[in-house]
Coordinates of C-alpha atoms and ligand atoms in Angstrom, one line a residue:
Chain A
M234 CA -239.4 56.7 -20.2
K235 CA -240.6 55.4 -17.2
K236 CA -239.9 57.5 -14.2
N237 CA -238.1 55.6 -11.3
A238 CA -236.4 53.5 -15.2
L239 CA -233.1 53.6 -14.9
N240 CA -232.1 52.8 -19.0
E241 CA -235.3 51.2 -20.6
V242 CA -235.8 49.8 -24.2
T243 CA -238.6 48.6 -26.2
L244 CA -239.2 45.7 -28.3
T245 CA -241.9 44.9 -31.1
F246 CA -242.3 42.0 -33.2
P247 CA -245.3 39.7 -34.8
S248 CA -246.3 37.6 -33.2
R249 CA -244.3 34.6 -35.7
S250 CA -242.6 31.6 -33.3
S251 CA -239.0 32.2 -34.6
N252 CA -239.3 35.6 -32.4
E253 CA -239.1 33.5 -29.7
G254 CA -235.4 33.2 -29.8
F255 CA -234.6 36.1 -31.1
A256 CA -236.1 37.7 -27.5
R257 CA -234.5 36.2 -24.9
S258 CA -231.6 36.6 -26.2
A259 CA -231.9 40.5 -26.6
A260 CA -233.5 40.0 -22.7
A261 CA -230.1 38.7 -21.9
C262 CA -228.0 41.1 -23.8
F263 CA -229.8 43.8 -22.1
A264 CA -229.4 43.0 -18.8
A265 CA -225.9 42.5 -19.4
Q266 CA -225.3 45.8 -18.4
M267 CA -226.5 44.5 -14.5
D268 CA -223.1 42.6 -15.1
P269 CA -225.8 39.3 -13.8
T270 CA -224.8 35.6 -13.8
L271 CA -225.3 33.0 -15.8
N272 CA -227.8 31.5 -13.5
E273 CA -229.8 35.2 -13.4
L274 CA -228.8 35.3 -17.4
E275 CA -230.8 32.0 -17.5
D276 CA -233.8 32.7 -15.3
I277 CA -234.2 35.8 -16.7
K278 CA -234.3 33.9 -20.7
T279 CA -236.6 31.4 -19.3
A280 CA -238.9 33.7 -18.3
V281 CA -239.0 36.0 -21.2
S282 CA -239.5 32.7 -23.9
E283 CA -242.0 31.7 -21.9
A284 CA -244.1 35.1 -21.7
V285 CA -243.6 35.7 -25.3
T286 CA -244.5 32.0 -26.1
N287 CA -247.8 32.6 -24.1
A288 CA -248.7 35.7 -26.0
I289 CA -247.7 33.9 -29.8
V290 CA -249.3 31.1 -29.0
H291 CA -252.6 31.6 -27.2
G292 CA -252.7 35.4 -27.3
Y293 CA -252.6 35.3 -31.4
P294 CA -253.9 31.6 -32.2
D295 CA -254.9 31.5 -36.0
A296 CA -253.1 35.1 -36.7
I297 CA -250.4 37.2 -37.4
G298 CA -250.0 40.2 -33.5
T299 CA -247.8 42.2 -32.8
V300 CA -245.7 41.5 -29.3
T301 CA -244.5 44.3 -26.9
L302 CA -241.0 44.0 -25.0
K303 CA -240.6 45.7 -22.8
L304 CA -237.4 45.3 -20.9
R305 CA -235.8 48.9 -17.2
V306 CA -233.1 48.3 -14.8
C307 CA -234.9 49.8 -11.8
P308 CA -232.9 51.1 -8.7
G309 CA -232.1 48.6 -6.5
N310 CA -230.6 46.5 -8.9
I311 CA -234.6 45.2 -9.9
L312 CA -234.9 43.7 -13.9
E313 CA -238.1 44.4 -15.0
L314 CA -240.4 42.3 -17.8
T315 CA -243.5 43.1 -19.7
V316 CA -244.5 41.2 -22.5
K317 CA -247.6 42.3 -24.1
D318 CA -249.8 41.6 -26.0
K319 CA -253.1 42.7 -27.8
G320 CA -254.9 39.0 -28.3
R321 CA -257.7 36.6 -27.2
G322 CA -257.1 37.6 -23.4
I323 CA -257.8 34.8 -20.7
P324 CA -260.8 34.9 -19.1
D325 CA -259.7 34.3 -15.9
V326 CA -256.4 34.8 -14.9
E327 CA -255.9 32.8 -11.8
K328 CA -257.2 29.7 -13.1
A329 CA -254.8 30.4 -15.5
R330 CA -252.0 30.0 -13.7
Q331 CA -252.8 27.2 -11.5
P332 CA -249.8 24.7 -12.3
M333 CA -251.1 22.5 -15.3
F334 CA -254.1 23.8 -16.8
T335 CA -253.6 24.6 -20.5
T336 CA -256.3 25.3 -23.1
G337 CA -253.5 24.7 -25.6
G338 CA -253.7 20.4 -26.3
E339 CA -250.9 18.2 -26.1
E340 CA -248.6 20.3 -27.0
R341 CA -248.4 22.9 -24.0
S342 CA -248.2 21.8 -20.4
G343 CA -249.5 24.3 -18.3
M344 CA -246.4 24.9 -16.5
G345 CA -245.1 28.9 -18.2
F346 CA -247.0 30.4 -15.4
T347 CA -245.3 28.6 -12.3
I348 CA -242.2 28.5 -14.0
M349 CA -242.3 32.5 -15.0
E350 CA -243.2 32.2 -10.8
S351 CA -240.2 30.0 -10.2
F352 CA -237.7 32.2 -11.7
M353 CA -238.1 36.1 -11.0
D354 CA -239.6 37.9 -7.7
Q355 CA -243.1 39.4 -8.8
L356 CA -245.4 38.5 -11.5
L357 CA -247.9 40.3 -12.6
V358 CA -250.7 39.0 -14.7
R359 CA -253.2 41.9 -16.8
S360 CA -255.8 40.9 -18.9
V361 CA -259.3 41.9 -20.7
P362 CA -260.6 38.9 -23.0
G363 CA -261.2 40.1 -26.2
R364 CA -258.5 43.1 -25.6
G365 CA -255.0 41.5 -24.9
T366 CA -252.4 40.6 -22.0
T367 CA -250.0 42.4 -20.5
V368 CA -247.4 40.0 -18.1
T369 CA -244.9 41.9 -15.8
M370 CA -242.0 40.6 -14.1
K371 CA -239.9 41.4 -11.7
K372 CA -236.0 40.0 -10.3
K373 CA -233.5 41.2 -8.3
L374 CA -230.3 40.4 -9.9
A375 CA -227.5 39.8 -6.6
P376 CA -225.2 43.3 -5.8
R377 CA -222.0 42.2 -7.0
L378 CA -219.0 44.0 -6.3
K379 CA -217.4 45.5 -9.1
T380 CA -214.0 44.6 -10.7
K381 CA -213.6 47.7 -12.7
Chain B
M232 CA -232.4 22.4 -32.3
E233 CA -231.9 18.5 -33.1
I234 CA -232.7 14.6 -32.5
H235 CA -230.1 12.7 -33.7
A236 CA -231.4 8.7 -33.1
K237 CA -229.0 5.7 -32.3
S238 CA -230.9 2.1 -31.8
A239 CA -230.0 -1.1 -30.9
D240 CA -231.7 -4.8 -29.8
R241 CA -234.9 -2.2 -28.9
N242 CA -232.7 0.4 -27.5
L243 CA -233.2 3.2 -28.5
L244 CA -231.0 6.0 -27.6
L245 CA -232.7 10.2 -28.9
E246 CA -229.7 12.2 -28.1
L247 CA -230.9 16.4 -28.2
S248 CA -229.1 18.8 -29.1
G249 CA -229.7 22.8 -28.9
E250 CA -232.2 25.2 -28.0
I251 CA -235.3 23.7 -27.2
D252 CA -238.6 26.1 -27.6
H253 CA -242.0 26.5 -28.7
H254 CA -240.4 27.5 -32.3
S255 CA -238.5 23.7 -32.3
A256 CA -240.4 21.9 -30.9
R257 CA -243.2 20.7 -33.1
N258 CA -240.6 19.2 -35.4
A259 CA -238.9 17.9 -32.4
M260 CA -242.2 16.0 -30.9
R261 CA -241.9 14.1 -34.8
E262 CA -239.1 13.4 -35.4
L263 CA -239.3 11.7 -31.1
E264 CA -242.8 10.0 -32.9
M265 CA -241.0 8.7 -35.4
A266 CA -237.9 7.2 -34.4
V267 CA -239.7 5.9 -31.3
D268 CA -242.5 4.1 -34.4
A269 CA -239.1 2.7 -35.8
A270 CA -237.9 1.1 -33.4
L271 CA -240.1 0.5 -30.9
P272 CA -238.3 0.8 -28.0
K273 CA -238.4 -1.6 -24.9
N274 CA -236.1 1.3 -23.4
L275 CA -235.7 4.6 -24.6
V276 CA -233.3 7.2 -23.3
L277 CA -233.5 10.8 -24.0
D278 CA -229.5 12.4 -23.8
M279 CA -230.1 15.9 -22.9
S280 CA -226.2 16.8 -22.6
R281 CA -226.2 19.3 -25.4
V282 CA -229.2 21.0 -24.7
T283 CA -228.5 24.8 -24.8
F284 CA -231.3 26.2 -23.9
M285 CA -235.0 24.3 -22.6
D286 CA -239.0 26.0 -21.5
S287 CA -241.5 24.1 -20.7
S288 CA -242.0 22.9 -23.9
G289 CA -239.6 20.4 -23.0
I290 CA -241.3 19.3 -21.0
A291 CA -244.8 19.0 -23.6
L292 CA -241.7 16.8 -25.6
I293 CA -241.0 14.3 -22.6
L294 CA -244.6 13.8 -21.2
K295 CA -245.1 13.3 -25.0
A296 CA -242.2 11.0 -25.1
Q297 CA -243.0 9.3 -21.5
Q298 CA -246.7 8.6 -22.5
R299 CA -245.2 6.4 -25.4
M300 CA -243.2 4.4 -24.2
Q301 CA -246.1 3.3 -21.7
L302 CA -248.0 2.4 -24.8
L303 CA -245.3 0.1 -25.6
D304 CA -245.3 -0.7 -22.2
G305 CA -241.4 0.4 -21.7
S306 CA -239.5 2.9 -19.9
L307 CA -238.2 6.1 -20.7
L308 CA -234.8 7.6 -18.9
V309 CA -234.0 11.3 -19.2
C310 CA -230.2 11.1 -18.8
H311 CA -227.5 13.9 -18.1
V312 CA -229.9 16.8 -18.2
P313 CA -228.0 20.6 -18.3
E314 CA -228.6 23.0 -15.4
Q315 CA -231.0 25.7 -17.6
A316 CA -233.1 22.2 -18.6
K317 CA -233.3 20.7 -14.8
R318 CA -234.4 23.4 -13.2
V319 CA -236.8 24.0 -15.7
L320 CA -238.5 20.0 -15.1
D321 CA -238.1 21.0 -10.7
A322 CA -240.2 23.9 -10.9
A323 CA -242.7 21.9 -12.8
G324 CA -242.7 18.7 -10.7
I325 CA -242.1 16.5 -13.7
G326 CA -239.6 14.7 -11.3
R327 CA -242.7 13.3 -10.4
L328 CA -243.5 11.8 -13.2
V329 CA -240.4 10.8 -15.6
T330 CA -237.6 9.1 -14.4
I331 CA -234.3 11.7 -14.9
R332 CA -230.5 10.7 -13.8
Ligands
ATP75 N1 -251.2 35.6 -23.7 C1 -251.8 35.5 -23.5 N2 -253.0 35.0 -24.0 C2 -254.2 34.6 -24.0 N3 -254.2 33.4 -23.3 C3 -252.8 33.6 -22.9 C4 -251.4 33.8 -22.9 N4 -250.9 33.4 -21.5 C5 -251.5 32.4 -20.5 N5 -253.1 31.9 -22.2 C6 -253.4 30.8 -21.2 O1 -253.5 30.7 -19.9 C7 -252.5 29.4 -19.9 C8 -251.5 28.9 -19.0 O2 -250.5 28.9 -19.8 P1 -249.3 28.7 -19.4 O3 -247.5 29.3 -19.7 O4 -248.9 28.4 -17.9 O5 -249.5 27.2 -19.8 P2 -249.6 26.9 -21.5 O6 -248.5 28.1 -22.3 O7 -250.9 25.9 -21.6 O8 -248.3 26.1 -21.4 P3 -247.3 25.5 -21.2 O9 -246.4 26.6 -21.3 O10 -246.6 24.4 -20.5 O11 -246.3 25.6 -22.6 C9 -253.0 28.9 -21.4 O12 -252.9 27.4 -21.4 C10 -253.8 30.0 -22.0 O13 -254.7 29.4 -21.5
MG76 MG1 -247.5 28.6 -21.7

């Protein structure tokens, strides 16, 4: 476990589209221990869906590879989400993050990174062409009065 | 996800329900195109009231519907968009391209 993490879980699964729904539900289940609001849970599910779909669609366009989803609770009520693939990689990350930039044809809109940015507090994309992509997102959840 | 079609007088109503993601969007895209090709509507309404989750895959679906309706010289209205899907559309600025109510 990472030094400052209070709790963490790592999931690995093959890059099949049926795992997209699983990944976002798993992330929401894990986040439940942080007592999130309904809106925060939806934000988390949306961001995970975008990152995992990218790994499946763009990371491994013509093969099944492994996707790793890491979920962490960090001090300060911060949820850290990491989605990693060992696929094709992104030649120009800055360009890829621009709204409407897509290499996915008309089935994609090029808005995934924009949505991740808007739904999370922080988005970090590291990628090496031919080696893979790691997307790390952080979101601070609103502190809530404990009723227990 | 599922698409339920109702058509009358060249008005086509498509009621979408369930989760719209990459996994479900491919079939949805095909169903939408088939329904539009069969009805050749003047007005297309996408009713999203029963959508439980939507990511960027839904944006591509809506833009596809918009493009189809432009080819038919018709109109598209997206209505009853739930909170989560609305935030996805807003983050992407889709309200500038498509009529959402
Ligand atoms: N994991 C990845 N591996 C390889 N390329 C990626 C990966 N993630 C993103 N990309 C590249 O970055 C581009 C932009 O990604 P983004 O999610 O913003 O849009 P999109 O996936 O093309 O469309 P949308 O997310 O709206 O369906 C992609 O088209 C692809 O070229
Ligand atoms: Mg994407």
